Short mmCIF file of C-alpha atoms in Angstrom, two decimals:
data_model
loop_
_atom_site.label_atom_id
_atom_site.label_comp_id
_atom_site.label_asym_id
_atom_site.label_seq_id
_atom_site.Cartn_x
_atom_site.Cartn_y
_atom_site.Cartn_z
CA MET A 1 66.50 56.26 14.78
CA THR A 2 62.82 57.34 15.71
CA SER A 3 60.41 56.33 18.13
CA PHE A 4 57.10 55.91 16.88
CA GLY A 5 53.77 55.90 19.65
CA PHE A 6 50.77 54.40 17.90
CA LEU A 7 47.04 55.50 19.74
CA SER A 8 44.82 52.28 17.89
CA THR A 9 43.49 49.32 18.38
CA TYR A 10 45.61 46.16 18.45
CA PRO A 11 45.98 42.30 18.05
CA PRO A 12 44.27 40.52 19.37
CA THR A 13 41.40 42.88 19.06
CA ARG A 14 39.94 41.25 15.23
CA CYS A 15 39.94 44.27 13.76
CA GLY A 16 40.85 46.46 10.07
CA LEU A 17 42.61 48.93 12.42
CA ALA A 18 43.53 46.34 14.33
CA THR A 19 45.33 44.92 11.46
CA PHE A 20 46.60 48.10 10.06
CA SER A 21 48.58 49.12 13.14
CA ALA A 22 50.08 46.07 13.75
CA ALA A 23 51.48 45.18 10.16
CA LEU A 24 52.95 49.31 10.05
CA LEU A 25 54.82 48.61 13.10
CA ARG A 26 56.34 45.40 12.32
CA HIS A 27 57.59 47.32 8.51
CA LEU A 28 58.19 49.85 10.26
CA THR A 29 60.32 48.45 12.54
CA GLY A 30 62.21 45.58 11.19
CA GLN A 31 64.99 44.79 8.25
CA ASP A 32 67.22 46.90 10.44
CA SER A 33 65.72 49.74 10.37
CA GLY A 34 66.63 51.17 14.55
CA ASP A 35 63.29 52.26 14.31
CA ARG A 36 61.48 51.63 17.45
CA ALA A 37 57.81 51.46 18.58
CA GLY A 38 54.65 51.09 21.36
CA VAL A 39 51.41 51.44 21.00
CA VAL A 40 49.05 52.81 23.63
CA ARG A 41 45.73 50.32 23.14
CA VAL A 42 42.37 51.77 22.30
CA VAL A 43 39.95 48.44 24.40
CA ASP A 44 36.38 49.30 25.85
CA ALA A 45 37.31 47.07 28.97
CA ALA A 46 41.29 46.31 30.24
CA GLN A 47 42.22 43.69 29.57
CA PRO A 48 45.67 41.53 30.21
CA ALA A 49 48.50 42.17 27.96
CA VAL A 50 49.11 40.07 25.39
CA TYR A 51 51.54 41.40 22.96
CA PRO A 52 55.22 43.34 24.22
CA ASP A 53 54.79 46.06 21.63
CA VAL A 54 51.46 46.89 24.07
CA VAL A 55 53.31 49.72 26.51
CA ALA A 56 49.59 51.59 27.83
CA GLN A 57 46.00 50.84 26.99
CA LEU A 58 43.56 53.72 27.05
CA VAL A 59 40.35 51.78 28.41
CA ASN A 60 36.77 53.81 26.77
CA GLY A 61 35.33 55.76 29.29
CA SER A 62 38.06 55.88 31.90
CA PRO A 63 38.59 59.70 33.30
CA THR A 64 42.34 59.20 34.13
CA GLY A 65 42.94 56.93 30.37
CA PRO A 66 43.51 59.84 27.94
CA ALA A 67 46.02 61.49 30.30
CA THR A 68 47.82 58.55 30.38
CA ALA A 69 47.87 57.73 27.22
CA ALA A 70 49.04 60.88 26.21
CA ALA A 71 52.25 61.17 28.55
CA VAL A 72 53.46 57.77 27.16
CA LEU A 73 52.96 58.71 23.80
CA ASN A 74 55.02 61.92 24.66
CA ARG A 75 58.24 59.67 25.77
CA CYS A 76 58.34 58.52 21.78
CA ASP A 77 59.07 61.34 18.81
CA ILE A 78 56.28 60.84 16.57
CA ALA A 79 52.77 58.96 17.63
CA ILE A 80 50.92 57.79 14.75
CA VAL A 81 47.03 57.79 15.72
CA GLN A 82 44.50 55.87 13.72
CA HIS A 83 41.33 57.16 14.02
CA GLU A 84 37.98 56.05 13.74
CA TYR A 85 34.19 57.20 15.37
CA GLY A 86 33.42 53.57 16.39
CA ILE A 87 36.97 52.84 18.16
CA TYR A 88 37.17 55.88 20.85
CA GLY A 89 34.80 56.93 23.83
CA GLY A 90 32.06 59.70 23.99
CA ARG A 91 30.47 61.02 20.97
CA ASP A 92 31.10 59.96 17.73
CA GLY A 93 34.04 58.98 19.58
CA GLU A 94 35.37 62.36 20.60
CA ASP A 95 36.68 61.49 23.82
CA VAL A 96 40.25 61.23 21.48
CA LEU A 97 40.22 64.97 21.37
CA ARG A 98 41.05 64.67 25.40
CA VAL A 99 44.20 62.86 23.81
CA LEU A 100 45.36 64.43 21.12
CA ALA A 101 44.94 68.30 23.17
CA GLN A 102 47.49 66.81 25.84
CA THR A 103 49.79 64.87 23.41
CA SER A 104 52.97 67.76 22.93
CA LYS A 105 54.88 65.44 20.02
CA PRO A 106 53.72 65.57 16.36
CA VAL A 107 50.64 63.84 15.50
CA ILE A 108 49.99 61.92 12.25
CA VAL A 109 46.92 60.93 12.32
CA VAL A 110 45.07 58.20 9.61
CA LEU A 111 41.69 58.64 8.82
CA HIS A 112 40.03 55.37 7.71
CA THR A 113 36.92 57.30 7.62
CA VAL A 114 36.30 60.01 5.33
CA LEU A 115 32.48 60.74 4.83
CA ALA A 116 31.07 62.32 2.67
CA ALA A 117 27.88 63.12 4.45
CA PRO A 118 28.73 63.47 7.99
CA THR A 119 27.13 64.79 10.35
CA ALA A 120 27.54 68.68 12.07
CA HIS A 121 29.00 66.62 15.32
CA GLN A 122 30.86 64.13 13.53
CA ARG A 123 32.59 67.26 10.85
CA GLN A 124 33.55 68.54 13.55
CA VAL A 125 34.73 65.81 15.93
CA LEU A 126 37.05 65.30 12.74
CA GLU A 127 37.90 68.72 12.09
CA ARG A 128 39.45 69.17 15.03
CA VAL A 129 41.01 66.16 15.22
CA ALA A 130 42.72 67.43 11.88
CA ASP A 131 43.06 70.43 13.80
CA ALA A 132 45.21 68.75 16.24
CA ALA A 133 47.54 67.14 13.86
CA ALA A 134 50.72 67.94 12.72
CA ALA A 135 50.05 65.28 9.93
CA VAL A 136 46.70 64.02 7.97
CA VAL A 137 47.00 60.63 6.43
CA VAL A 138 44.51 59.26 4.23
CA MET A 139 44.52 55.97 1.82
CA SER A 140 42.85 57.08 -1.41
CA GLN A 141 42.46 60.32 -3.73
CA THR A 142 38.94 60.22 -3.54
CA ALA A 143 39.25 60.45 0.55
CA ALA A 144 42.11 63.69 0.17
CA ASP A 145 39.85 65.42 -2.09
CA ARG A 146 36.68 64.45 0.29
CA LEU A 147 38.36 66.44 3.06
CA ARG A 148 39.53 68.69 1.30
CA GLU A 149 35.83 69.71 -0.34
CA GLY A 150 33.94 69.32 2.55
CA TYR A 151 36.01 70.44 5.77
CA LEU A 152 37.74 72.68 7.37
CA VAL A 153 41.27 71.37 7.12
CA ASP A 154 44.45 71.96 6.02
CA ALA A 155 45.31 71.15 2.99
CA ALA A 156 48.34 71.11 3.51
CA LYS A 157 48.52 68.71 6.07
CA ILE A 158 46.98 65.82 3.86
CA SER A 159 49.41 63.19 2.40
CA VAL A 160 47.84 60.44 1.05
CA ILE A 161 49.68 56.87 1.62
CA PRO A 162 47.93 53.88 0.45
CA HIS A 163 46.66 50.80 3.22
CA GLY A 164 49.50 48.30 3.55
CA ALA A 165 49.56 44.71 1.53
CA TYR A 166 51.28 41.24 2.90
CA SER A 167 53.24 39.96 -0.84
CA SER A 168 52.01 36.16 -0.95
CA ARG A 169 54.74 33.57 0.37
CA ARG A 170 57.31 31.83 -1.90
CA MET A 171 55.82 28.21 -3.12
CA SER A 172 57.71 25.86 -2.75
CA PRO A 173 59.71 24.27 -6.25
CA LEU A 174 57.72 21.91 -8.26
CA ALA A 175 59.75 18.45 -7.37
CA SER A 176 61.90 17.33 -10.48
CA HIS A 177 60.46 15.42 -13.18
CA ASN A 178 60.75 11.62 -12.78
CA PRO A 179 60.82 9.59 -16.29
CA PHE A 180 60.45 6.51 -14.68
CA ALA A 181 57.36 7.32 -12.26
CA PRO A 182 53.93 6.33 -13.58
CA PRO A 183 52.03 8.46 -14.60
CA ALA A 184 49.67 10.65 -12.57
CA PRO A 185 46.22 9.61 -12.52
CA VAL A 186 44.31 12.13 -14.78
CA ALA A 187 42.36 14.75 -12.06
CA PRO A 188 39.03 16.40 -12.62
CA PRO A 189 38.94 19.74 -13.83
CA ARG A 190 39.68 21.93 -11.00
CA ARG A 191 36.51 24.01 -10.12
CA PRO A 192 36.56 28.08 -9.90
CA VAL A 193 36.89 29.64 -6.97
CA VAL A 194 35.35 33.02 -6.85
CA LEU A 195 36.29 34.53 -3.13
CA THR A 196 35.10 36.97 -1.16
CA TRP A 197 36.68 37.81 2.57
CA GLY A 198 36.48 40.00 5.20
CA LEU A 199 34.63 40.63 8.43
CA LEU A 200 31.30 39.84 7.68
CA GLY A 201 28.04 41.75 8.86
CA PRO A 202 25.69 43.75 7.05
CA GLY A 203 25.83 45.89 4.80
CA LYS A 204 29.11 44.11 2.97
CA GLY A 205 26.18 43.31 0.44
CA ILE A 206 27.16 39.25 0.48
CA GLU A 207 23.51 38.06 -0.19
CA ARG A 208 23.75 39.61 -3.45
CA GLY A 209 27.06 38.04 -4.11
CA ILE A 210 25.26 34.76 -3.35
CA GLU A 211 21.94 35.87 -6.03
CA ALA A 212 24.73 36.67 -8.55
CA PHE A 213 26.75 33.71 -7.88
CA ALA A 214 24.19 31.34 -7.67
CA GLY A 215 23.86 32.76 -12.16
CA LEU A 216 26.91 30.38 -12.59
CA GLY A 217 24.73 27.44 -12.74
CA ASP A 218 25.87 26.41 -16.19
CA LEU A 219 29.38 26.76 -16.39
CA SER A 220 31.38 23.68 -16.49
CA PRO A 221 33.20 22.62 -13.71
CA ALA A 222 30.71 24.20 -11.77
CA PRO A 223 32.77 27.14 -10.06
CA ARG A 224 32.32 27.56 -6.09
CA TYR A 225 31.96 30.76 -3.59
CA VAL A 226 34.62 30.80 -0.59
CA ILE A 227 33.38 33.41 2.25
CA ALA A 228 36.31 33.93 4.57
CA GLY A 229 35.95 35.50 7.65
CA GLN A 230 34.91 35.53 11.28
CA THR A 231 31.90 37.68 12.49
CA HIS A 232 32.69 41.84 13.66
CA PRO A 233 33.18 41.48 16.89
CA LYS A 234 30.49 44.42 17.31
CA VAL A 235 28.27 42.66 14.71
CA LEU A 236 28.53 39.41 16.82
CA ALA A 237 28.21 40.48 20.35
CA ARG A 238 25.18 42.70 19.30
CA GLU A 239 23.62 39.35 17.02
CA GLY A 240 25.35 36.79 17.34
CA GLU A 241 25.48 34.62 14.03
CA ALA A 242 22.15 35.89 12.98
CA TYR A 243 24.24 37.84 9.65
CA ARG A 244 25.61 34.58 8.80
CA ASP A 245 23.22 32.72 9.03
CA SER A 246 20.71 34.78 6.83
CA LEU A 247 23.22 33.66 4.25
CA ARG A 248 23.70 30.12 4.71
CA ALA A 249 19.08 30.36 4.51
CA ARG A 250 20.05 32.43 1.17
CA ALA A 251 21.80 30.30 -0.24
CA GLU A 252 20.44 27.36 0.64
CA GLU A 253 16.73 28.67 -1.12
CA LEU A 254 18.79 29.68 -4.52
CA GLY A 255 19.37 25.74 -4.33
CA VAL A 256 23.70 26.31 -4.42
CA SER A 257 24.23 25.48 -0.57
CA ALA A 258 26.17 22.42 -1.57
CA ASP A 259 28.30 25.03 -4.00
CA VAL A 260 28.79 28.23 -1.18
CA GLU A 261 31.22 27.64 1.39
CA PHE A 262 31.53 29.40 4.65
CA ASP A 263 35.21 29.55 6.16
CA PRO A 264 34.57 31.76 9.76
CA GLU A 265 38.86 31.35 10.84
CA PHE A 266 40.53 34.15 11.33
CA ARG A 267 43.91 33.88 9.33
CA ASN A 268 47.03 35.68 9.64
CA PRO A 269 47.39 38.95 6.95
CA GLU A 270 50.23 36.02 4.64
CA VAL A 271 48.33 33.54 5.58
CA LEU A 272 45.23 35.67 3.89
CA MET A 273 47.46 36.46 0.42
CA ASP A 274 47.90 33.23 0.31
CA LEU A 275 44.41 32.57 -0.19
CA ALA A 276 43.28 35.53 -1.91
CA ARG A 277 45.80 34.22 -4.52
CA SER A 278 44.26 30.96 -5.21
CA ALA A 279 40.69 32.24 -5.67
CA ASP A 280 40.16 32.49 -9.86
CA ALA A 281 37.96 36.07 -8.55
CA VAL A 282 37.65 37.84 -5.77
CA LEU A 283 34.34 39.29 -4.94
CA LEU A 284 33.75 42.44 -3.49
CA PRO A 285 29.81 43.12 -3.55
CA TYR A 286 29.81 45.93 -0.79
CA ASP A 287 26.48 47.85 0.20
CA SER A 288 28.74 50.75 0.58
CA THR A 289 28.42 54.25 -1.92
CA GLU A 290 31.14 56.49 0.46
CA GLN A 291 33.83 53.83 1.16
CA ALA A 292 35.98 55.55 0.29
CA THR A 293 39.34 53.25 1.96
CA SER A 294 39.03 49.48 1.95
CA GLY A 295 41.84 47.22 2.38
CA VAL A 296 40.76 44.34 1.30
CA LEU A 297 40.13 45.91 -1.88
CA ILE A 298 44.03 46.79 -1.98
CA GLU A 299 45.00 42.93 -0.34
CA ALA A 300 43.39 41.65 -3.91
CA VAL A 301 45.00 44.19 -6.17
CA ALA A 302 48.37 42.77 -4.21
CA ALA A 303 46.95 39.44 -4.62
CA GLY A 304 47.09 40.06 -8.29
CA ARG A 305 42.85 38.18 -9.11
CA PRO A 306 40.44 39.28 -11.37
CA ILE A 307 38.66 42.12 -9.44
CA ILE A 308 35.05 42.61 -9.48
CA ALA A 309 33.38 45.35 -7.25
CA THR A 310 30.24 47.38 -7.28
CA ARG A 311 31.05 51.05 -7.55
CA PHE A 312 32.52 52.28 -3.77
CA PRO A 313 34.13 55.14 -4.35
CA HIS A 314 37.37 53.70 -3.71
CA ALA A 315 37.25 51.06 -6.02
CA GLU A 316 36.42 53.13 -8.97
CA GLU A 317 39.76 54.94 -8.03
CA LEU A 318 41.39 51.85 -7.61
CA LEU A 319 40.33 49.68 -10.91
CA ALA A 320 40.42 52.54 -13.02
CA ASP A 321 43.11 51.37 -14.78
CA GLY A 322 41.76 47.60 -16.07
CA ALA A 323 42.49 45.87 -12.21
CA GLY A 324 38.89 44.65 -12.49
CA LEU A 325 35.51 45.20 -13.35
CA LEU A 326 32.66 47.56 -12.07
CA VAL A 327 29.10 47.35 -11.40
CA PRO A 328 26.28 49.45 -9.75
CA HIS A 329 25.30 48.61 -6.49
CA HIS A 330 22.75 46.44 -5.88
CA ASP A 331 22.73 45.10 -9.55
CA VAL A 332 22.98 41.17 -9.46
CA PRO A 333 22.65 40.56 -13.16
CA ALA A 334 25.09 42.91 -13.63
CA MET A 335 27.63 41.03 -10.77
CA THR A 336 26.63 37.53 -12.65
CA GLU A 337 27.90 38.72 -15.64
CA ALA A 338 31.29 40.63 -14.22
CA LEU A 339 31.95 37.09 -12.94
CA ARG A 340 31.30 35.36 -15.48
CA ARG A 341 33.50 37.27 -18.27
CA ALA A 342 36.14 36.56 -15.18
CA LEU A 343 35.56 33.24 -15.29
CA THR A 344 34.95 32.72 -18.62
CA ARG A 345 37.38 34.75 -20.54
CA PRO A 346 40.84 34.03 -19.66
CA ALA A 347 42.95 36.58 -21.81
CA LEU A 348 40.46 39.42 -20.07
CA ALA A 349 41.32 37.70 -16.53
CA GLU A 350 45.21 37.74 -17.84
CA SER A 351 44.81 41.05 -18.59
CA MET A 352 42.79 42.22 -15.07
CA ALA A 353 45.63 40.28 -13.82
CA GLN A 354 48.51 42.67 -15.50
CA ALA A 355 46.77 45.91 -13.94
CA CYS A 356 47.02 44.27 -10.71
CA ALA A 357 50.99 43.23 -10.99
CA ARG A 358 51.28 47.26 -12.48
CA LEU A 359 50.02 48.70 -8.87
CA ALA A 360 50.61 46.29 -6.30
CA PRO A 361 54.81 47.45 -5.49
CA ASP A 362 53.13 50.81 -4.58
CA LEU A 363 50.37 48.29 -1.96
CA ALA A 364 53.63 46.42 -0.65
CA TRP A 365 54.22 46.90 2.72
CA SER A 366 57.54 47.66 2.79
CA SER A 367 56.48 50.62 0.85
CA VAL A 368 54.12 51.76 3.14
CA ALA A 369 56.39 52.06 5.97
CA ASP A 370 59.35 53.49 4.47
CA ALA A 371 56.30 56.80 3.02
CA TYR A 372 55.49 57.23 7.12
CA ARG A 373 59.69 57.28 7.82
CA ALA A 374 59.37 60.22 5.61
CA LEU A 375 56.76 61.62 7.00
CA ALA A 376 58.11 61.07 9.95
CA GLU A 377 61.12 62.58 9.59
CA SER A 378 59.85 65.69 7.27
CA LEU A 379 57.88 66.61 10.88
CA LEU A 380 60.78 66.23 12.94
CA GLU A 381 63.20 68.71 11.01
CA THR A 382 60.09 71.38 10.42
CA ARG A 383 59.97 71.01 14.05
CA VAL A 384 63.97 71.20 14.93
CA THR A 385 64.27 73.87 12.18
CA ALA A 386 61.50 76.15 14.32
CA ALA A 387 63.10 75.77 16.97
CA VAL A 388 66.34 77.59 15.83
#
């Protein structure tokens, strides 16, 4: 039985790292594994405890916070530290180094961002984080290559474990056919659905997604474009709903506002997977040319939907075997054409779905948790051997 101590943002915080940590914890400690876990939740201000998994808080800027967080992590067998520059206090999140310096148990650091062109200080922070860790996990081969080639990090510490994804809930079986029932009314043709989801904010490229969708007006039945997700909390605090309002205005300008649906509901991962499976195509129009890890991309693959994505690094890596169509950044006509192909060529859509199905088993959270468990066991075994 292994005890895990997490350092991360955590629900009710709504961000990718919080969702990731909650899912990993759930699958590490579930299914009679016997393993236990507790969370040191990273927050900007002290908050009431909501989830029993949270055993302490690291309040950014607190002078005693790092020592307290380290003391809690030291009560566990293994610490799992989520790293993203923006979640910790200090310049480029350097306050996490104070926690790591006082953590005596083996640390698995999970790098959610590995920049291709970091500033000198960003590189220094990441190298020091990796130096303090017993193991460094990245979620794509692109990120691993970038880490080996652009940073002074011990290559022997690096492991690639993909971002996890939930499988969809089983649908209810269809009711038995009654030969004496009156015939069902003929339903109008179902409108295809293009789906984009995730926390909204500048850089997601959704304005170009709307522009590309506007080029599909000749299709019959006319498709719908569903843009699901709340505005990112930090964007909301800084700018309010200005970005979402600008997207609505762009849809209005293009004459497609009636066919573009903004769905701001926050869904738990299982419900979100059902939404993804209901789509005919998933569109990831991201502006970033650096993104080496995308949880939304992983979830889209696990949902088995045809994917259209800009050529960000994780998409190029994961979709290389036919699970999706890649388009150049900011190329709206290419995006429109890729959407058209996915929506009007059933054989192509089916081949992409099959390619996704081949990838999906390795992306299931149960498989991902097993990989983290195996890594933790190897670190503990090495520690015991070294102590003999």
